[in-house]
Coordinates of C-alpha atoms and ligand atoms in Angstrom, one line a residue:
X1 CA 279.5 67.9 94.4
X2 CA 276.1 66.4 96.0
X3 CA 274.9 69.1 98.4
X4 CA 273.4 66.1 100.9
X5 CA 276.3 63.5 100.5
X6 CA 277.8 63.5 104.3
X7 CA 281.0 61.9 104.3
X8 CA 281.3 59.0 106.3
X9 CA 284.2 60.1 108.3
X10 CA 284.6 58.4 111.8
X11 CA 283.2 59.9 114.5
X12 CA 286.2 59.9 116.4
X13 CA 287.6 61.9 113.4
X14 CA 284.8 64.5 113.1
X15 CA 285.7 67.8 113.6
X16 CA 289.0 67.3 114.5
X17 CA 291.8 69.7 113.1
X18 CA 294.8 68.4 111.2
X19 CA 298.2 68.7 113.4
X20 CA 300.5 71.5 112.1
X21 CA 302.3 74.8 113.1
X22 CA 302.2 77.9 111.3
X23 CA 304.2 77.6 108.4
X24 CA 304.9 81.6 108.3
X25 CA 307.6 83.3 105.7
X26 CA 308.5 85.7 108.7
X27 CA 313.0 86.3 108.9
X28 CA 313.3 84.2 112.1
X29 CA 311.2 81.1 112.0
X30 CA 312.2 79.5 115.4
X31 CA 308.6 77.6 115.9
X32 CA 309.5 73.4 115.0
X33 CA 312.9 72.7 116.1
X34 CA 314.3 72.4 112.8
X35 CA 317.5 73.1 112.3
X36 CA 317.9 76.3 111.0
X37 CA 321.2 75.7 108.5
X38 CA 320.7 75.0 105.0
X39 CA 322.9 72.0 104.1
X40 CA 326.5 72.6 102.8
X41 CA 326.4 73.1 99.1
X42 CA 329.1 70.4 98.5
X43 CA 326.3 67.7 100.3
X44 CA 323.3 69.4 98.4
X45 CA 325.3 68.7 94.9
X46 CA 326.3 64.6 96.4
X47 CA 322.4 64.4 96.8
X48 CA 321.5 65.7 94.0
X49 CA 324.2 63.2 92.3
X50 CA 322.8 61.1 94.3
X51 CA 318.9 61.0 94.0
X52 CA 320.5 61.3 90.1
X53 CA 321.6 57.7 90.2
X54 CA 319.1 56.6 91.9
X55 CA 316.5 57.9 89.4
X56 CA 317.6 55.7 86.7
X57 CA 316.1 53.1 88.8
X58 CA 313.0 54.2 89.6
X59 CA 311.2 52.2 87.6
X60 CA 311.8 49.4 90.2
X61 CA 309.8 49.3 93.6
X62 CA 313.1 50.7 96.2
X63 CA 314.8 48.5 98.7
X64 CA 311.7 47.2 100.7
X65 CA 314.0 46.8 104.3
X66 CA 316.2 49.8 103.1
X67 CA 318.9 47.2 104.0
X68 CA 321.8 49.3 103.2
X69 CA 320.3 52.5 104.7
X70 CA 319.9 50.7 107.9
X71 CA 323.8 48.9 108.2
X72 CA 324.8 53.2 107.5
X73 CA 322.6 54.0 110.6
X74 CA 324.1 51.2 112.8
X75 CA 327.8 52.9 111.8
X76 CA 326.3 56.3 112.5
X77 CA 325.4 55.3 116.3
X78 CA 328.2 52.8 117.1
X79 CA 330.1 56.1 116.5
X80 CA 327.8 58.5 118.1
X81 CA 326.8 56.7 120.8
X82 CA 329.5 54.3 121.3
X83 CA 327.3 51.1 121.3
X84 CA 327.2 49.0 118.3
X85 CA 323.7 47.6 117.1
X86 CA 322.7 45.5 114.7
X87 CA 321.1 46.9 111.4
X88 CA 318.9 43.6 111.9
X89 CA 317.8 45.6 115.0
X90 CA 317.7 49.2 113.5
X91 CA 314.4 50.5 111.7
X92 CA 313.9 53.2 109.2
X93 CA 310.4 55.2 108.1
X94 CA 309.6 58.4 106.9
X95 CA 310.3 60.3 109.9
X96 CA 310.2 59.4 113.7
X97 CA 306.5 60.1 113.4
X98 CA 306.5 57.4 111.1
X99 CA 308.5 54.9 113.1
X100 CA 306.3 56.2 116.3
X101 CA 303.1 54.9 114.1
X102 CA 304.2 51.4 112.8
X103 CA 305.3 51.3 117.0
X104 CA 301.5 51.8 118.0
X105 CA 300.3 50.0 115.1
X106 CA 302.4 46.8 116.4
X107 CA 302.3 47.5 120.2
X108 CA 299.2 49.7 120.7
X109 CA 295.4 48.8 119.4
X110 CA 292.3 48.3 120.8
X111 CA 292.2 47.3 123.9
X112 CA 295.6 48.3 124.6
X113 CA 297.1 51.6 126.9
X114 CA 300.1 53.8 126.2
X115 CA 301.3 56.2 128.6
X116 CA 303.6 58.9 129.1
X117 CA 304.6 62.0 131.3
X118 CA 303.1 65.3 130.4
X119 CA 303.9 68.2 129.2
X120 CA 305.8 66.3 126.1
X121 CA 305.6 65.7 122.6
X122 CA 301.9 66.5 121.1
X123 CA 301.7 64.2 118.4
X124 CA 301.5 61.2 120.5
X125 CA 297.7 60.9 121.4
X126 CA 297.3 61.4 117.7
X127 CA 299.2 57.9 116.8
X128 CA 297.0 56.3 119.7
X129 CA 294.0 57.7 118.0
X130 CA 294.8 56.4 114.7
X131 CA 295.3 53.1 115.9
X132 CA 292.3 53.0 118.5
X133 CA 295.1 52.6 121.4
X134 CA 294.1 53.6 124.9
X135 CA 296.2 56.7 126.4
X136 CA 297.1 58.4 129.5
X137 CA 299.0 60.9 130.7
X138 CA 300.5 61.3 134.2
X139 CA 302.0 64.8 135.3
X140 CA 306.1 65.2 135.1
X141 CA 307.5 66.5 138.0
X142 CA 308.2 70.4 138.4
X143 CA 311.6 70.2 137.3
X144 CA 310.0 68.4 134.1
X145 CA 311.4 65.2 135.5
X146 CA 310.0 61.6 136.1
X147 CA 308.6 60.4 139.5
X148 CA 309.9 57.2 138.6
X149 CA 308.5 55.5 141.5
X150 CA 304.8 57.0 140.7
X151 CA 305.7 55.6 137.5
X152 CA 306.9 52.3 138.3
X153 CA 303.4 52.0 140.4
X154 CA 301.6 53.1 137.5
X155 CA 303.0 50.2 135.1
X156 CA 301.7 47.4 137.5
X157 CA 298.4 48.9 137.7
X158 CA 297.6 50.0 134.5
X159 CA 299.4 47.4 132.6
X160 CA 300.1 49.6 129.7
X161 CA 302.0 47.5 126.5
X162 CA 303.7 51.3 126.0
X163 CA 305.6 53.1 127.6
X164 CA 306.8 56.7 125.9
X165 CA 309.7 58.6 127.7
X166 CA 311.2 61.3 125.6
X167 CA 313.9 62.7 126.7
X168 CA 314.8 65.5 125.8
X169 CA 311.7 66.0 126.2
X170 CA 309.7 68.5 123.7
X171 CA 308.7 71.0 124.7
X172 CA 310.7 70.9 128.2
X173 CA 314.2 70.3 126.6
X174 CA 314.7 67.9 130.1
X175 CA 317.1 65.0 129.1
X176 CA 315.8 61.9 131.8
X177 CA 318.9 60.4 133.9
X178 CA 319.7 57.2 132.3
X179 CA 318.8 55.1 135.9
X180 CA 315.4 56.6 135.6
X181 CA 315.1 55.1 132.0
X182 CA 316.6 51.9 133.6
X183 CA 314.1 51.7 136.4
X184 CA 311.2 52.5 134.6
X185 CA 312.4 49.9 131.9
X186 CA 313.2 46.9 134.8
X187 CA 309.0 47.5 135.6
X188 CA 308.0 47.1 132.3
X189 CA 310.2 44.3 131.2
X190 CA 308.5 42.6 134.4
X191 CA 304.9 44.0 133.1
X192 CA 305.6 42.8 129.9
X193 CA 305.4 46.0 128.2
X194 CA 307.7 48.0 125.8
X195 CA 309.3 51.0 126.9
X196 CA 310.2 53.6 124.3
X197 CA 312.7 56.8 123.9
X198 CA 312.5 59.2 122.2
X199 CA 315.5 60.8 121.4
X200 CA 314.8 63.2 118.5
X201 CA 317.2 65.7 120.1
X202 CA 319.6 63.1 121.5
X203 CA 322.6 65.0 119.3
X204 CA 322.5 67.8 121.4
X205 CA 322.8 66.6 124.6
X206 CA 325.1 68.0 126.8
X207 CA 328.9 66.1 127.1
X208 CA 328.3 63.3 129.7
X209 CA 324.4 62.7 129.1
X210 CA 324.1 59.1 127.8
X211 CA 321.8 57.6 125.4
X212 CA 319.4 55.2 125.8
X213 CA 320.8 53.1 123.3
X214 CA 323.8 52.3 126.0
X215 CA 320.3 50.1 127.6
X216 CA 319.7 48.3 124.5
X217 CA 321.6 45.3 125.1
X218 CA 320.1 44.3 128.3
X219 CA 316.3 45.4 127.3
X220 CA 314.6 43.2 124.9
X221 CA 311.8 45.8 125.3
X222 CA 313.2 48.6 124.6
X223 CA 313.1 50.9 121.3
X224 CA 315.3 53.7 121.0
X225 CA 313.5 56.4 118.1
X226 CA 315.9 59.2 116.5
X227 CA 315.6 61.4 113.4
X228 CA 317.6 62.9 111.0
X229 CA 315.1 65.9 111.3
X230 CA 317.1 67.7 113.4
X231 CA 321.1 67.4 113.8
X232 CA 321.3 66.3 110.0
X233 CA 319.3 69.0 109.0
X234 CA 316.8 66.7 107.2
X235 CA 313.5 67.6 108.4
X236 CA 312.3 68.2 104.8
X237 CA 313.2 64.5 103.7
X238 CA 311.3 62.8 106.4
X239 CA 313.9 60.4 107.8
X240 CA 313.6 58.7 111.1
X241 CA 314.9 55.6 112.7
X242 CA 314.8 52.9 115.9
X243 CA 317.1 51.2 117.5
X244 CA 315.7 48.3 119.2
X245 CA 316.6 45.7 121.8
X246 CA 315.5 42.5 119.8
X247 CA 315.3 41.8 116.0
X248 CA 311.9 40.5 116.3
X249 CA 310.9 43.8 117.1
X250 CA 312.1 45.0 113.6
X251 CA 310.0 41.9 111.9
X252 CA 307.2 43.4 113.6
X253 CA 307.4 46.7 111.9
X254 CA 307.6 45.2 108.8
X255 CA 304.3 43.5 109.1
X256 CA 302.5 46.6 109.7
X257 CA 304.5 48.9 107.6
X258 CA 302.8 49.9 104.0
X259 CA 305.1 48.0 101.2
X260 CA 307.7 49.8 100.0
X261 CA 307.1 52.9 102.7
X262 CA 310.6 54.1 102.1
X263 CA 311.1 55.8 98.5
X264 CA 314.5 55.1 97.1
X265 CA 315.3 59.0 96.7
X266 CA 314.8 59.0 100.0
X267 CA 317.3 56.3 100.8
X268 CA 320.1 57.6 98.5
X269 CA 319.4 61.2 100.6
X270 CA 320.2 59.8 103.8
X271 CA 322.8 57.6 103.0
X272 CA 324.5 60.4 101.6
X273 CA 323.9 62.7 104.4
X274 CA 325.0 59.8 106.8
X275 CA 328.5 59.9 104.8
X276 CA 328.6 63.5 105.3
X277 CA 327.8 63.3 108.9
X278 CA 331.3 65.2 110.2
X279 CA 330.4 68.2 108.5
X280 CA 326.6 68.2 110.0
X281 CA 328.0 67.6 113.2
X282 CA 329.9 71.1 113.2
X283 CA 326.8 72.8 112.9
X284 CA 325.1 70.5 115.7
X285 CA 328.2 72.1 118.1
X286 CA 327.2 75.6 116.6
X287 CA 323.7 75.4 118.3
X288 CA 324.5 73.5 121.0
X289 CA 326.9 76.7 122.1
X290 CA 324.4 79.1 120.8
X291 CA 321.6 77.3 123.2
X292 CA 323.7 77.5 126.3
X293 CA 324.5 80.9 125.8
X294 CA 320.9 81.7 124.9
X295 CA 319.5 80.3 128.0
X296 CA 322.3 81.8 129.8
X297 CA 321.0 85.3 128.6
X298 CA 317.9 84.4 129.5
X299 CA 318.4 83.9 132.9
X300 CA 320.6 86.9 132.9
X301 CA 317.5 89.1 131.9
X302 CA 315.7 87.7 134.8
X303 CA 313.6 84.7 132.6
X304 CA 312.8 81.3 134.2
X305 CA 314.4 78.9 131.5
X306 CA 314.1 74.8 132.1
X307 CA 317.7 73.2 131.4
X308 CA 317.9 72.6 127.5
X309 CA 319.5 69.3 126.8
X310 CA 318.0 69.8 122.7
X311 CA 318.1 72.6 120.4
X312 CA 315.5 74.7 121.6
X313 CA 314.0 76.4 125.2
X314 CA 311.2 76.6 127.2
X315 CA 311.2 80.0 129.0
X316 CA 308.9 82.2 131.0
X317 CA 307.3 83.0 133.0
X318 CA 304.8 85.3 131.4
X319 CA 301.5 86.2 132.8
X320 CA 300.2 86.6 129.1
X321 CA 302.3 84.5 126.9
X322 CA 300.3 84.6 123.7
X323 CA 300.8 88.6 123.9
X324 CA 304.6 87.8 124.0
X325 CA 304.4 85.7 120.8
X326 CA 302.1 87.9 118.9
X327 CA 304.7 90.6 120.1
X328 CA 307.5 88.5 118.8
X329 CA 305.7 88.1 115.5
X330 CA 305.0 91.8 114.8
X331 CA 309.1 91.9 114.8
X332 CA 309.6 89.2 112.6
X333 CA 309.9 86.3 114.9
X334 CA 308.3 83.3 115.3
X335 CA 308.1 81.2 118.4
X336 CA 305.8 78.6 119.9
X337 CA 302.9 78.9 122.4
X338 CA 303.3 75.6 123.7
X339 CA 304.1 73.7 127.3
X340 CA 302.5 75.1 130.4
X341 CA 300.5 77.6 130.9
X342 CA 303.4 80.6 131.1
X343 CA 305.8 79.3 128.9
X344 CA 306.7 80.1 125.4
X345 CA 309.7 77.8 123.8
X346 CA 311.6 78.8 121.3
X347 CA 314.0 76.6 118.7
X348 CA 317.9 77.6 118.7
X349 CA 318.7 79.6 115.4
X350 CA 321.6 80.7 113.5
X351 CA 323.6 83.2 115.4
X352 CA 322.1 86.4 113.8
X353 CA 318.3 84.7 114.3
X354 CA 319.7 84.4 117.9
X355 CA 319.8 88.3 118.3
X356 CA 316.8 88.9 116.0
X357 CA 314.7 86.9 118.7
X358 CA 317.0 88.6 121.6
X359 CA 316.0 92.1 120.6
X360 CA 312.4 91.1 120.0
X361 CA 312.1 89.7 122.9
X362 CA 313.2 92.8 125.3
X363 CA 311.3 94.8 122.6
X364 CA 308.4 92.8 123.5
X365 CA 308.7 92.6 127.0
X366 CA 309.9 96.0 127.9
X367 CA 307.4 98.4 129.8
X368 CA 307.6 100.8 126.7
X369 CA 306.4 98.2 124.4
X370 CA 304.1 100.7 121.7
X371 CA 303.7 98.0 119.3
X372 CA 300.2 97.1 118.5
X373 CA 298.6 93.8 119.9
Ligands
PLP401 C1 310.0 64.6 120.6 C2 309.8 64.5 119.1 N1 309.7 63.3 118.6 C3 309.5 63.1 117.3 C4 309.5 64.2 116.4 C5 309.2 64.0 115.0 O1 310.3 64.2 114.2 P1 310.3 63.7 112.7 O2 309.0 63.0 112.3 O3 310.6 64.9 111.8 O4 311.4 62.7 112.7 C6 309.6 65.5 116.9 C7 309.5 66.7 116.0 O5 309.5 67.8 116.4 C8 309.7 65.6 118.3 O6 309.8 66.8 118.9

């Protein structure tokens, strides 16, 4: 290695530290909203057979439009959500973050503005860096909600071409009513810009709390994003998908998509988790009942919690929240230092990960705390 060969990295790029969470082998990892389940040993072995099959292929590039992977995730929503979509307007990539990226790389660029309503998801400004896109962030509400007509005002001024909602919302856990989506949608439809959800946690909305996707059919701007990161308990084979109002959105995406971006293991993966879906769906009510009666204890123990329509919480309020973490860690549980100032948030675990953080957490918190910080 030459000692005086600088790297020509980019200046916007200098210096800058890669995204990530700790990654710590500590007994209650509560810290990235996974779910915390392993899958069911029967759909582990029909993956394995799976990917098995599929492996005799691999000598061939996979299914470049994941055609088949795509019709499975139009079937998964028309009986999730009720509304049917096209696979012709259903997108798959290697994760939501993915699909998030080839949606700035079409919609964003130089020149161009995203916005979106803060505190939320931290990985955005990182796509609109990538792909030289202008961003801004306007302050939610203190309920964690939408001024809509702030936000309404804001699209006819700014003239962003996105418009990011997530909702739930990480790290809030707020689910946006669906005429806020609608009204912020109407004034970007008539700014000419696209509006997207994020609905990474849309599985474990509370009864009664509609999708997005129910929008689709009168929004030719708008893109619905989901994953299989979270309710399928998929995070570690990168699966994410859109829904979109109009096809030619989907031809978009394949323009700037990388050939071939979808490997055919991971394909055969999803498609067989997708035709195992009832059996992930049992664990999905699990923590859905586990994260109302968490939050329920923690308002009970006098804790300020922000109503959790995903699988984690955003509680507080502490005046030092990174010695609550750290305290949390020293007894084996790892949460996240992350939202506003006050607020720690922790992801919904199996029931005995549930107590583990319960008893850390008064531990922690309770005047006679002797552990070291
Ligand atoms: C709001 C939100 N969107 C998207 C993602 C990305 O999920 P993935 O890339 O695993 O699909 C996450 C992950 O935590 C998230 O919280």
């Amino acid at each position: 290695m030459s000692a005086d060969f600088v790297p020509p990295i980019r200046s916007d790029l200098t210096g800058v530290a890669s995204y990530g969470a700790p990654q710590l082998e500590v007994p209650a990892r509560l810290n990235v909203n996974e779910n915390p389940f392993s899958l069911p040993p029967e759909l582990a072995e029909a993956m394995g057979a799976a990917v098995a099959r599929a492996a005799i292929d691999l000598n061939r590039y996979p299914d470049r439009d994941a055609e088949g992977l795509r019709q499975e995730l139009a079937d998964y929503v028309a009986g999730e959500s009720g509304v049917e979509v096209p696979a012709a307007q259903v997108w798959v990539a290697n994760g939501s973050n993915e699909v998030m990226h080839h949606l700035f790389l079409a919609f964003g660029g130089p020149g161009r503005l995203a916005i979106t309503f803060d505190p939320t998801y931290s990985m955005y400004p990182e796509y609109a860096r990538d792909t030289f896109t202008d961003y801004e962030t306007f302050e939610r509400t203190d309920d964690f909600g939408i001024d809509v007509g702030a936000a309404v005002e804001v699209i006819g001024s700014r003239r962003p071409t996105l418009v990011l909602l997530t909702s739930p919302n990480n790290p809030t856990g707020t689910a946006l009513p669906l005429s806020d989506i609608r009204t912020v949608a109407d004034a970007a439809l008539g700014a000419g810009a696209m509006v997207v959800v994020d609905e990474a946690y849309a599985e474990f909305r509370h009864d009664g709390v509609p999708s997005a996707v129910s929008l689709l059919d009168g929004y030719p701007n708008l893109v619905v994003t989901r994953t299989m990161s979270k309710a399928f308990a998929l995070a570690g084979a990168r699966v994410g998908y859109a829904l979109v109002g109009d096809p030619r959105v989907v031809e978009t995406l394949k323009v700037v998509r990388l050939p071939y971006h979808l490997s055919a293991v991971t394909q055969a993966v999803a498609v067989t988790a997708l035709r195992h879906a009832d059996v992930l769906q049992a664990q999905v009510a699990l923590l859905r009942q586990e994260r109302d009666a968490l939050s329920a204890w923690l308002i009970g123990q006098g804790f300020t919690v922000a109503p959790s329509d995903a699988n984690f919480i955003l509680f507080g309020m502490f005046e030092d929240r990174a010695r609550v973490w750290s305290g949390l860690l020293d007894r084996g549980v790892l949460i996240r230092q992350t939202g506003p100032d006050g607020w720690l948030r922790v992801s919904v675990g199996t029931p005995d990960e549930n107590d583990m953080f319960r008893r850390a957490l008064l531990a922690t918190t309770s005047p006679d705390d002797d552990q070291p910080r």
